[in-house]
Every structure is written in structure tokens, then in C-alpha cells.
Tab-separated table of N, CA, C and O in Angstrom:
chain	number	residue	atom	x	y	z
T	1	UNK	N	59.918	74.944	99.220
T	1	UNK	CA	59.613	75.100	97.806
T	1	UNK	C	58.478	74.174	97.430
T	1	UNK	O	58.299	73.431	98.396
T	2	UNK	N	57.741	73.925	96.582
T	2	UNK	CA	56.640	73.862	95.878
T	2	UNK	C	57.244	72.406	94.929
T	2	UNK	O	58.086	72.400	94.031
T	3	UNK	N	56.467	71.249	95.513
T	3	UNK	CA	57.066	70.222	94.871
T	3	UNK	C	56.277	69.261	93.488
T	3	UNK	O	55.681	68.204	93.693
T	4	UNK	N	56.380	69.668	92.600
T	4	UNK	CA	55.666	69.437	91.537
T	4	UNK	C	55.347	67.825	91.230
T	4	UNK	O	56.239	66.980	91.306
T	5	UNK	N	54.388	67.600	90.984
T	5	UNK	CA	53.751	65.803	90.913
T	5	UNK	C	54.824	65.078	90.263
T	5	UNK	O	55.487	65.635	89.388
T	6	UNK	N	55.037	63.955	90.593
T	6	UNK	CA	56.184	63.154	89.936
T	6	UNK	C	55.292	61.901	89.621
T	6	UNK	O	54.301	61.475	90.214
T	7	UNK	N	55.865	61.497	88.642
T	7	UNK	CA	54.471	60.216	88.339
T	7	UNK	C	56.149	59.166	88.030
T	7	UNK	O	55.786	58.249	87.293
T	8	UNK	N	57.508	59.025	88.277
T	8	UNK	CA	58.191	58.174	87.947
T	8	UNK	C	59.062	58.794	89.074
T	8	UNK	O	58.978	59.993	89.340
T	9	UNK	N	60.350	57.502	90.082
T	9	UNK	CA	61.030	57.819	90.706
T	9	UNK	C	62.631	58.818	90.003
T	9	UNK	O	63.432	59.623	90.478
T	10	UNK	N	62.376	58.042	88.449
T	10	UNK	CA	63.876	58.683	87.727
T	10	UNK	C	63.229	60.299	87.552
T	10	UNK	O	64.125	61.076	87.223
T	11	UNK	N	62.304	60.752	87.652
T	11	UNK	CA	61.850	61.862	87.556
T	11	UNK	C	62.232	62.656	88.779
T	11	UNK	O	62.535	63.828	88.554
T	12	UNK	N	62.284	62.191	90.190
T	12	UNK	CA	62.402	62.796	91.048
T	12	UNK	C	64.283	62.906	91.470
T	12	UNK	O	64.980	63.635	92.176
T	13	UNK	N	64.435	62.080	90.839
T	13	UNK	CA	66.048	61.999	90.589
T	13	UNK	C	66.883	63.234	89.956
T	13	UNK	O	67.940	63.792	90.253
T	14	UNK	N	65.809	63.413	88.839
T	14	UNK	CA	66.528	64.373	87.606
T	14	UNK	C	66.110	65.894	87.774
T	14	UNK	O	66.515	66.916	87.221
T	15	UNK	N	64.827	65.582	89.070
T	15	UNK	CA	64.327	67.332	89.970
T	15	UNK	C	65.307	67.551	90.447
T	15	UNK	O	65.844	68.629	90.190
T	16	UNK	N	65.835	66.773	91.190
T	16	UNK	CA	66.904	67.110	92.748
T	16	UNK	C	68.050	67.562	91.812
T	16	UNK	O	68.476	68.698	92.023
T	17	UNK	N	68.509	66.984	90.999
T	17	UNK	CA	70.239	67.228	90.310
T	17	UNK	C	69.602	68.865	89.484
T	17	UNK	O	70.118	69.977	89.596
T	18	UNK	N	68.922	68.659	89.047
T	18	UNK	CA	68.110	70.365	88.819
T	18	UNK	C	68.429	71.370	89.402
T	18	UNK	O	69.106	72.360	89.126
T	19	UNK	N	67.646	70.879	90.587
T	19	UNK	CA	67.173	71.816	92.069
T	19	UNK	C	68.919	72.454	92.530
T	19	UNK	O	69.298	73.609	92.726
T	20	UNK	N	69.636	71.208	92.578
T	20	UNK	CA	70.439	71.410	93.537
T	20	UNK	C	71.783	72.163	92.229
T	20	UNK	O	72.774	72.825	92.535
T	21	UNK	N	71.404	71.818	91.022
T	21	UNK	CA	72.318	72.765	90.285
T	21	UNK	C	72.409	74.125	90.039
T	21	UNK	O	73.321	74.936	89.879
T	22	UNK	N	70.718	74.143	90.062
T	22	UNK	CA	70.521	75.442	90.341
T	22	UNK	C	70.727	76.516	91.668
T	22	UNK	O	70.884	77.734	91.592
T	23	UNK	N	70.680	75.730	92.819
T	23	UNK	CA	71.347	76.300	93.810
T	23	UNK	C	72.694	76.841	94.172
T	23	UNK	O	73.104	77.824	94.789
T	24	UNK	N	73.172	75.921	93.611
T	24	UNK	CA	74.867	76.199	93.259
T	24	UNK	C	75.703	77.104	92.592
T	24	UNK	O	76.850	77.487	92.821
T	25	UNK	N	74.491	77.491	91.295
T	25	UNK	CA	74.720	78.453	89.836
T	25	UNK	C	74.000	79.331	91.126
T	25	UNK	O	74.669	80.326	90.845
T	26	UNK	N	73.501	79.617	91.859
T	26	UNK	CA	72.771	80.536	92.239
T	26	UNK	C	73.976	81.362	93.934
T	26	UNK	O	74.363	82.517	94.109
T	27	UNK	N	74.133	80.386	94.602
T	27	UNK	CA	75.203	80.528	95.388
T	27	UNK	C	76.251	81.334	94.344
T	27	UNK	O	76.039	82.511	94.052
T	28	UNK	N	77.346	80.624	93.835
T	28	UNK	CA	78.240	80.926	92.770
T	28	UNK	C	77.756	82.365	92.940
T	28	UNK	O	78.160	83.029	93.895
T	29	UNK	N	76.786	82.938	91.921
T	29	UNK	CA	76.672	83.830	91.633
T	29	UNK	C	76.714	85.051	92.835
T	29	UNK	O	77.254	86.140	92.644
T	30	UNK	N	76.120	84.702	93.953
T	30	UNK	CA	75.756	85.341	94.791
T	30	UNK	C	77.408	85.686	95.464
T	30	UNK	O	77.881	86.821	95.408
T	31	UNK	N	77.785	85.091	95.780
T	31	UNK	CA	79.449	84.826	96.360
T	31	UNK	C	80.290	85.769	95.288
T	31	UNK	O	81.018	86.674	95.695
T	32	UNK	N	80.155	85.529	94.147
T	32	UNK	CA	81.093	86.348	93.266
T	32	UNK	C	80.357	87.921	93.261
T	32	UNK	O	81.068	88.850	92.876
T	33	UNK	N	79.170	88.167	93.617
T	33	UNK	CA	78.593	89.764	93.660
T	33	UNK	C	79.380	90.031	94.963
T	33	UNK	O	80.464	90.590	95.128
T	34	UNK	N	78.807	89.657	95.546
T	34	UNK	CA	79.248	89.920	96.961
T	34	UNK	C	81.118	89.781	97.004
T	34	UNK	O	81.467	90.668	97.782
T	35	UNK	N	81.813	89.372	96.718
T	35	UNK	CA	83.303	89.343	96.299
T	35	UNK	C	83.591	91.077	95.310
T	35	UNK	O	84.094	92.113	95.744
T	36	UNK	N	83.210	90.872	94.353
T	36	UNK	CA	83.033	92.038	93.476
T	36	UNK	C	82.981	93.418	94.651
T	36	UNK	O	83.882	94.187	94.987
T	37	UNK	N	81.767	93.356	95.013
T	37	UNK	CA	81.678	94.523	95.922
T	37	UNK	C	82.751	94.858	97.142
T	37	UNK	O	83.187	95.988	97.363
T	38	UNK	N	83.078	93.729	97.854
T	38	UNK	CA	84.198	93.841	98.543
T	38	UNK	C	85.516	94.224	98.171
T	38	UNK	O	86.415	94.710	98.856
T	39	UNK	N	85.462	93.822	96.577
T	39	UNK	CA	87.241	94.136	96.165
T	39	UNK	C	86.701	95.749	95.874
T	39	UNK	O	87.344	96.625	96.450
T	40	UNK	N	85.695	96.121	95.116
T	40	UNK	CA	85.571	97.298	94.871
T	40	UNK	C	85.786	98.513	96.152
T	40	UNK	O	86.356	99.601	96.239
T	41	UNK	N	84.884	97.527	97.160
T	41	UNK	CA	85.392	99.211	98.391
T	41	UNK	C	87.173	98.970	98.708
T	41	UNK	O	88.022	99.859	98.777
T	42	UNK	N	87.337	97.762	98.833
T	42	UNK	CA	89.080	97.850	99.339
T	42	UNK	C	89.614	98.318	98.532
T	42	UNK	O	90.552	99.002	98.943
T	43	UNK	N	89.402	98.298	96.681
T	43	UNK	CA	90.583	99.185	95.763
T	43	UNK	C	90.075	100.512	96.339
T	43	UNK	O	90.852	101.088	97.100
T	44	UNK	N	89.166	100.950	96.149
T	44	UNK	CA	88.446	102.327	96.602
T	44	UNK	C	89.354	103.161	97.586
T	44	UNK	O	89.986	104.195	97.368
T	45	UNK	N	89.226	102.369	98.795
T	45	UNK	CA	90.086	102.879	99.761
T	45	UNK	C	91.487	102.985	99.993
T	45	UNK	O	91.986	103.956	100.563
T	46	UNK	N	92.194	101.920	99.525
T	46	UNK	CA	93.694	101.929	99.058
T	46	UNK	C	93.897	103.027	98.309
T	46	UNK	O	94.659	103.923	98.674
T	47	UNK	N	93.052	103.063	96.891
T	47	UNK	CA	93.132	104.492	95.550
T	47	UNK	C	93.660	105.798	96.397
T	47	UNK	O	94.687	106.467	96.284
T	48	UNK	N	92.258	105.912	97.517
T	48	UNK	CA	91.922	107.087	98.203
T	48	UNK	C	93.219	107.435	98.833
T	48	UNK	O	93.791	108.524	98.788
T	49	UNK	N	93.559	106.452	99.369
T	49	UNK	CA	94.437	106.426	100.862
T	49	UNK	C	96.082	106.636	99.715
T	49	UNK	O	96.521	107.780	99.594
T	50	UNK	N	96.545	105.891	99.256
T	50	UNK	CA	97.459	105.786	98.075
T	50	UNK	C	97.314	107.549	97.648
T	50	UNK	O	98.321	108.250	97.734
T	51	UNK	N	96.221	108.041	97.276
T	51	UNK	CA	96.514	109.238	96.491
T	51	UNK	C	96.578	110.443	97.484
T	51	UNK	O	97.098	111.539	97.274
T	52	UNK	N	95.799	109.913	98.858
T	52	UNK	CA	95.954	110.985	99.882
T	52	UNK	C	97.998	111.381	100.363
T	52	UNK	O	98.736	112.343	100.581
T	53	UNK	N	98.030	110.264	100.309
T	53	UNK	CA	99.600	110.166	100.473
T	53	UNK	C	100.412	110.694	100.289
T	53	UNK	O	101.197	111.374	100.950
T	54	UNK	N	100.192	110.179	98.487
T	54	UNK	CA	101.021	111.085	96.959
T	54	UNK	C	101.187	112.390	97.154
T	54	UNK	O	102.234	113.027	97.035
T	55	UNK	N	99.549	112.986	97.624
T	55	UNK	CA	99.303	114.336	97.415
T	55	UNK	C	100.113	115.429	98.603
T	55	UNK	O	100.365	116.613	98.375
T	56	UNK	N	100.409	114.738	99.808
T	56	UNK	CA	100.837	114.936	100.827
T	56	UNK	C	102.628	114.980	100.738
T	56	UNK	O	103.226	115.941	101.222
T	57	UNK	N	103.254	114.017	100.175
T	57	UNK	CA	104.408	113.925	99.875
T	57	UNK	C	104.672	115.129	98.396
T	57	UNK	O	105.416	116.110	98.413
T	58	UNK	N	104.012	114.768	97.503
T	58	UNK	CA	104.057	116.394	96.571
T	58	UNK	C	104.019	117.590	97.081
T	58	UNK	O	104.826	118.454	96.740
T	59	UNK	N	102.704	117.870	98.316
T	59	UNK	CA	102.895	118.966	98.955
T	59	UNK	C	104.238	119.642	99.375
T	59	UNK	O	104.986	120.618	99.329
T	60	UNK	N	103.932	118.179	99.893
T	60	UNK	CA	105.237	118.994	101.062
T	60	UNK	C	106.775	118.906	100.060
T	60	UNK	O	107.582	119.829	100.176
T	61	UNK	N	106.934	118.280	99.547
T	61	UNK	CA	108.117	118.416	98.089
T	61	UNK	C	108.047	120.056	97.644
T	61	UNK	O	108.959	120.880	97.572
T	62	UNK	N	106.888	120.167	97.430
T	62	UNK	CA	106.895	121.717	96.670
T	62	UNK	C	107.296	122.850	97.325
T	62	UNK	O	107.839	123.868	96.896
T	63	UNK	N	106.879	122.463	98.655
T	63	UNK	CA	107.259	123.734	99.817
T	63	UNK	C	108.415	123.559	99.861
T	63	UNK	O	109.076	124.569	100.100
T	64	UNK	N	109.036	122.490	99.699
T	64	UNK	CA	110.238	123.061	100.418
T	64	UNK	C	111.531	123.368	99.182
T	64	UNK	O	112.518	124.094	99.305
T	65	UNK	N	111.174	122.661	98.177
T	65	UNK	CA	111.180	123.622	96.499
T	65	UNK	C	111.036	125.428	97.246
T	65	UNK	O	111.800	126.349	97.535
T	66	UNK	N	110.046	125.229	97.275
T	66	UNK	CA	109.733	127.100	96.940
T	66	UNK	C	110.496	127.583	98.498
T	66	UNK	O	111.128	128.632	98.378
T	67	UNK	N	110.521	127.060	99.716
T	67	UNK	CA	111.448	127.716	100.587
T	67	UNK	C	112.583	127.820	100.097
T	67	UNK	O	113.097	128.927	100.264
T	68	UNK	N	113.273	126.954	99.458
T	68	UNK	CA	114.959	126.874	99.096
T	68	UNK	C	115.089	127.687	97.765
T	68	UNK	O	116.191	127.790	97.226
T	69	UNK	N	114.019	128.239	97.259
T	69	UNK	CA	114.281	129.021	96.193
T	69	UNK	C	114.484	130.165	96.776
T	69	UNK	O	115.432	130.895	96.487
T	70	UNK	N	113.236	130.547	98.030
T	70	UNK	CA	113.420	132.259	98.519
T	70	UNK	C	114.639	131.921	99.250
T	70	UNK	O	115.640	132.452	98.768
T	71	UNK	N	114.817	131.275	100.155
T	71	UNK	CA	116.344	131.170	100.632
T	71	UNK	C	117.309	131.683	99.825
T	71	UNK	O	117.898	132.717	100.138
T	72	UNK	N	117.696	130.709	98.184
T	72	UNK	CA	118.383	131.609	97.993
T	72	UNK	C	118.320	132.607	97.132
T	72	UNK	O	119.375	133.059	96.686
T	73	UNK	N	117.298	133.048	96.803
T	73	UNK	CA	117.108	134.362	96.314
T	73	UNK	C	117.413	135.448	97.419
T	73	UNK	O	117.881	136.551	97.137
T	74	UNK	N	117.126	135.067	98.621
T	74	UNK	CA	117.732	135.863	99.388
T	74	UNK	C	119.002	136.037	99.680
T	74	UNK	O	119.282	137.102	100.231
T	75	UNK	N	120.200	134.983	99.376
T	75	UNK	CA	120.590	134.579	99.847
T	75	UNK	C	121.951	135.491	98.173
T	75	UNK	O	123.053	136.002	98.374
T	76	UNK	N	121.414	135.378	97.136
T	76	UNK	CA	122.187	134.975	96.320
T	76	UNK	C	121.629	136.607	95.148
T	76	UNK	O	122.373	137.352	94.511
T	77	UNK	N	120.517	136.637	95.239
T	77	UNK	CA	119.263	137.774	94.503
T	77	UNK	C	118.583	136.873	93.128
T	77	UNK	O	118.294	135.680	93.033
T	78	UNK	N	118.486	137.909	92.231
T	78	UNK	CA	117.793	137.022	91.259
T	78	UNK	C	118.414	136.041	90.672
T	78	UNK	O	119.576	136.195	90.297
T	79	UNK	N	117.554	134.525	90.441
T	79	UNK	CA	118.294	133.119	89.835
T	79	UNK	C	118.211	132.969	88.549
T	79	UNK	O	117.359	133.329	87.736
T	80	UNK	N	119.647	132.131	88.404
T	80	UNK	CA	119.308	132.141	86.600
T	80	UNK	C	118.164	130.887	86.261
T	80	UNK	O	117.998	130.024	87.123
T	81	UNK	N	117.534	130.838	85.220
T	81	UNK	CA	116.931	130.202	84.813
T	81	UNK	C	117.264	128.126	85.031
T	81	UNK	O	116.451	127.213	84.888
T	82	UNK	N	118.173	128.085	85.260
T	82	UNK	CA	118.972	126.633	85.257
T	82	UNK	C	118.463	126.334	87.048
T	82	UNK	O	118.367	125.199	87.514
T	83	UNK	N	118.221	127.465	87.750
T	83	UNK	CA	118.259	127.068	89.190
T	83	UNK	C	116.781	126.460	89.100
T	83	UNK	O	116.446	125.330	89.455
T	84	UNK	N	116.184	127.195	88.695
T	84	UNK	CA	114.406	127.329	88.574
T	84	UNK	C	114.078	125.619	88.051
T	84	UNK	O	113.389	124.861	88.733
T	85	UNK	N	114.847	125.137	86.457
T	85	UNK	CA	115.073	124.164	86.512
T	85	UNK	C	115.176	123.092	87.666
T	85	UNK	O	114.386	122.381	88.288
T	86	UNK	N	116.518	123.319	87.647
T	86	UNK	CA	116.941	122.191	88.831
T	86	UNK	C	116.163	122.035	90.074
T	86	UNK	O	116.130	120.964	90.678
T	87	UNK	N	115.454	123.235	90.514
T	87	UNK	CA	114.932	123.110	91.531
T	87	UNK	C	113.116	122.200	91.511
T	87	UNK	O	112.699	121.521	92.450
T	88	UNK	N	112.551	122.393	90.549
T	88	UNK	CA	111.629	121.918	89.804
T	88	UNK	C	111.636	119.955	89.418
T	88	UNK	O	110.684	119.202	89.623
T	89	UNK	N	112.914	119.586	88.873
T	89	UNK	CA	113.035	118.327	88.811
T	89	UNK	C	113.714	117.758	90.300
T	89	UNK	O	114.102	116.589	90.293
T	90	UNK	N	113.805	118.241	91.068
T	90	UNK	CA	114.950	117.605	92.450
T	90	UNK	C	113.600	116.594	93.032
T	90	UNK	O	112.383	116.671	92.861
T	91	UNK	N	114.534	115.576	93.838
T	91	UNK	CA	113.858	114.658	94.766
T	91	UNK	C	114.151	115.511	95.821
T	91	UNK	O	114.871	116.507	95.771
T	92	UNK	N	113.344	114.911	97.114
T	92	UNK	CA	113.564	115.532	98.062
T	92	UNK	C	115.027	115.331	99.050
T	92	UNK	O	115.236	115.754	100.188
T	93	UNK	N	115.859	114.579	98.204
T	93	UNK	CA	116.525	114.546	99.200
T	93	UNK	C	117.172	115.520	98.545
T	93	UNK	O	117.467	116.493	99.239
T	94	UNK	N	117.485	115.548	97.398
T	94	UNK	CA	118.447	116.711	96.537
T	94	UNK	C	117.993	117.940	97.375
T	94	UNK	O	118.846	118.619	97.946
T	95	UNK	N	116.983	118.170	97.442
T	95	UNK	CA	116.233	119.199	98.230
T	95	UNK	C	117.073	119.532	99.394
T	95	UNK	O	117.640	120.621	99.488
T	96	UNK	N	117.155	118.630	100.252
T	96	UNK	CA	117.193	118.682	101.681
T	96	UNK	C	119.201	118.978	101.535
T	96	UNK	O	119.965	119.707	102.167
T	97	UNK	N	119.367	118.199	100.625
T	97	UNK	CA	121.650	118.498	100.702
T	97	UNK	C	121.286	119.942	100.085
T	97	UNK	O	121.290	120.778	100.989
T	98	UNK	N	121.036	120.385	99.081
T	98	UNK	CA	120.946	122.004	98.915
T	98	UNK	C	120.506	122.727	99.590
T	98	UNK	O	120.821	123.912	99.482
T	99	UNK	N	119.676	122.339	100.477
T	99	UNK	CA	119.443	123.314	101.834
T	99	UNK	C	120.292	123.159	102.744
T	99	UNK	O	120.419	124.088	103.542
T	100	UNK	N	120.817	122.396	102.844
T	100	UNK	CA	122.664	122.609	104.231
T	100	UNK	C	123.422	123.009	103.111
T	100	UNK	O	123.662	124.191	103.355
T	101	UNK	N	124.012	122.694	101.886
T	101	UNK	CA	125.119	123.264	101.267
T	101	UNK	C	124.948	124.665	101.211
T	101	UNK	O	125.913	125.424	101.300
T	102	UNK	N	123.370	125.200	101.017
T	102	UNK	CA	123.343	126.529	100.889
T	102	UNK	C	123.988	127.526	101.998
T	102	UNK	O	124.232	128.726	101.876
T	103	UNK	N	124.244	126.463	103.393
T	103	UNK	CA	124.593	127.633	104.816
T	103	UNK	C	126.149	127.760	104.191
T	103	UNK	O	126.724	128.806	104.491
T	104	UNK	N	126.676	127.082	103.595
T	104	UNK	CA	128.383	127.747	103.653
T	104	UNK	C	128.608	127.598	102.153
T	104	UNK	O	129.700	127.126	101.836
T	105	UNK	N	127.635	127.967	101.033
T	105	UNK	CA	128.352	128.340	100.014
T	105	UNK	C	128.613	129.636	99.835
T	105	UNK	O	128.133	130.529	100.532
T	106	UNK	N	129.531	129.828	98.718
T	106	UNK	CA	129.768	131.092	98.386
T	106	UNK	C	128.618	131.391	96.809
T	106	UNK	O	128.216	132.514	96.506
T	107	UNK	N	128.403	130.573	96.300
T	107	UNK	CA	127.547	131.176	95.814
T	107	UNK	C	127.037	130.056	94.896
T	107	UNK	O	127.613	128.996	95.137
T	108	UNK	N	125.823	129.954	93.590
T	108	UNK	CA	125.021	129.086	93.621
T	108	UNK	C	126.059	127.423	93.040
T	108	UNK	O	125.889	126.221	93.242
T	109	UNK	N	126.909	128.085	92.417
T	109	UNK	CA	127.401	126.670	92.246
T	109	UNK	C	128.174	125.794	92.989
T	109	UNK	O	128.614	124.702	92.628
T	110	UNK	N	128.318	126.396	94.139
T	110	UNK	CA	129.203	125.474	95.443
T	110	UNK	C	127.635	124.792	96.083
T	110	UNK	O	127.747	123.626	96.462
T	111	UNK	N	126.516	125.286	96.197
T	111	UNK	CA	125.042	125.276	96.285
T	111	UNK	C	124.751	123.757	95.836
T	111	UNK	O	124.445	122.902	96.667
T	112	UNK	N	124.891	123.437	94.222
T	112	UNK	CA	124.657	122.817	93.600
T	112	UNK	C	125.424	122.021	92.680
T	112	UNK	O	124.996	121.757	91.556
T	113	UNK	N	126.818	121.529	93.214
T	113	UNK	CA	127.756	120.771	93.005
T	113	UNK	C	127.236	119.377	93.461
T	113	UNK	O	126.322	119.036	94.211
T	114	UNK	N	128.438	118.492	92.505
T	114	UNK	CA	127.688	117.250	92.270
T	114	UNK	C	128.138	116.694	93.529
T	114	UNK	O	129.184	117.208	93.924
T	115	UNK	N	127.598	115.688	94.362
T	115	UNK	CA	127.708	115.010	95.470
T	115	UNK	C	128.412	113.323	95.267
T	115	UNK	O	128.560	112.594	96.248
């Protein structure tokens, strides 16, 4: 750097605490961009990865919703409106016990009895 005439030693004192504050405010700054950008791609990719997931676990929730409906529509013929319901709010595990209860019920409410 480019060292400007000093005509007193307290002058060259009060450059350096300058110089070197400004380096610091300048670091600082540089460290927190560079931080910034790093948290930004890692939320980025978590978001991505997090929603790839979601979307994957919904998928596959829905299918097997809509298999256990034709099941028992086949199984039973047309459903009343309450099945369509229930089948719509279920977790998957609700899912998965109404698909074995369905092999030996007699019909939808042995299906969908409380556990």
C-alpha cells in the first residue's frame, strides 16, 4: 500500500490503528458474505432435499389411498361417502391395518373398526 508522508511519529501511530481497523471492518465483512452464502446453499439444499422427501412420502400415501379404495370397491361396490372421507384423512399406517382387515372382513365396517 501507498504510504502517505508523516511529518510526526503520533501520526504514524494513529495510520496503523486506521489501517489495521480498517482491515478488520473489512475481513468482518468479507467472512460474514462469504458465511451468508454458505448458509444460503445448505438451507437451499436441505429445503430441496426436505421437500423431495415430503413429496415422495405424499406420493406414495396417495397410492396406496387410491389402491385400498379400488380394493374395496371391488371388494364391497360403490362407497358411501364417509369411506372417501376416511380414506382421504388416514396416516399411512391406518392405511396399511385397513388393507389386512380388508382380507377377512365381511363388509366395510369390520374394514374400519376402531383398533
Amino acid at each position: 500500500q501507498e504510504v502517505p508522508e508523516v511529518n510526526e511519529l503520533q501520526e504514524i501511530d494513529t495510520m496503523l490503528a486506521e489501517t489495521v481497523e480498517g482491515w478488520t471492518q473489512q475481513w468482518k465483512e468479507e467472512g460474514l458474505q462469504e458465511g451468508l452464502q454458505q448458509g444460503r446453499q445448505q438451507g437451499l439444499q436441505q429445503g430441496l432435499q426436505q421437500g423431495r422427501q415430503e413429496g415422495r412420502q405424499q406420493g406414495r400415501q396417495e397410492g396406496e389411498s387410491a389402491l385400498l379404495q379400488k380394493q374395496l370397491e371391488r371388494r364391497f361396490g360403490t362407497l358411501p361417502n364417509w369411506v372417501h372421507e376416511r380414506l382421504g384423512q388416514a396416516t399411512p399406517e391406518q392405511l396399511e391395518t385397513w388393507g389386512l382387515d380388508l382380507l377377512d372382513a365381511a363388509g366395510l365396517d369390520e374394514v374400519f373398526k376402531a383398533h
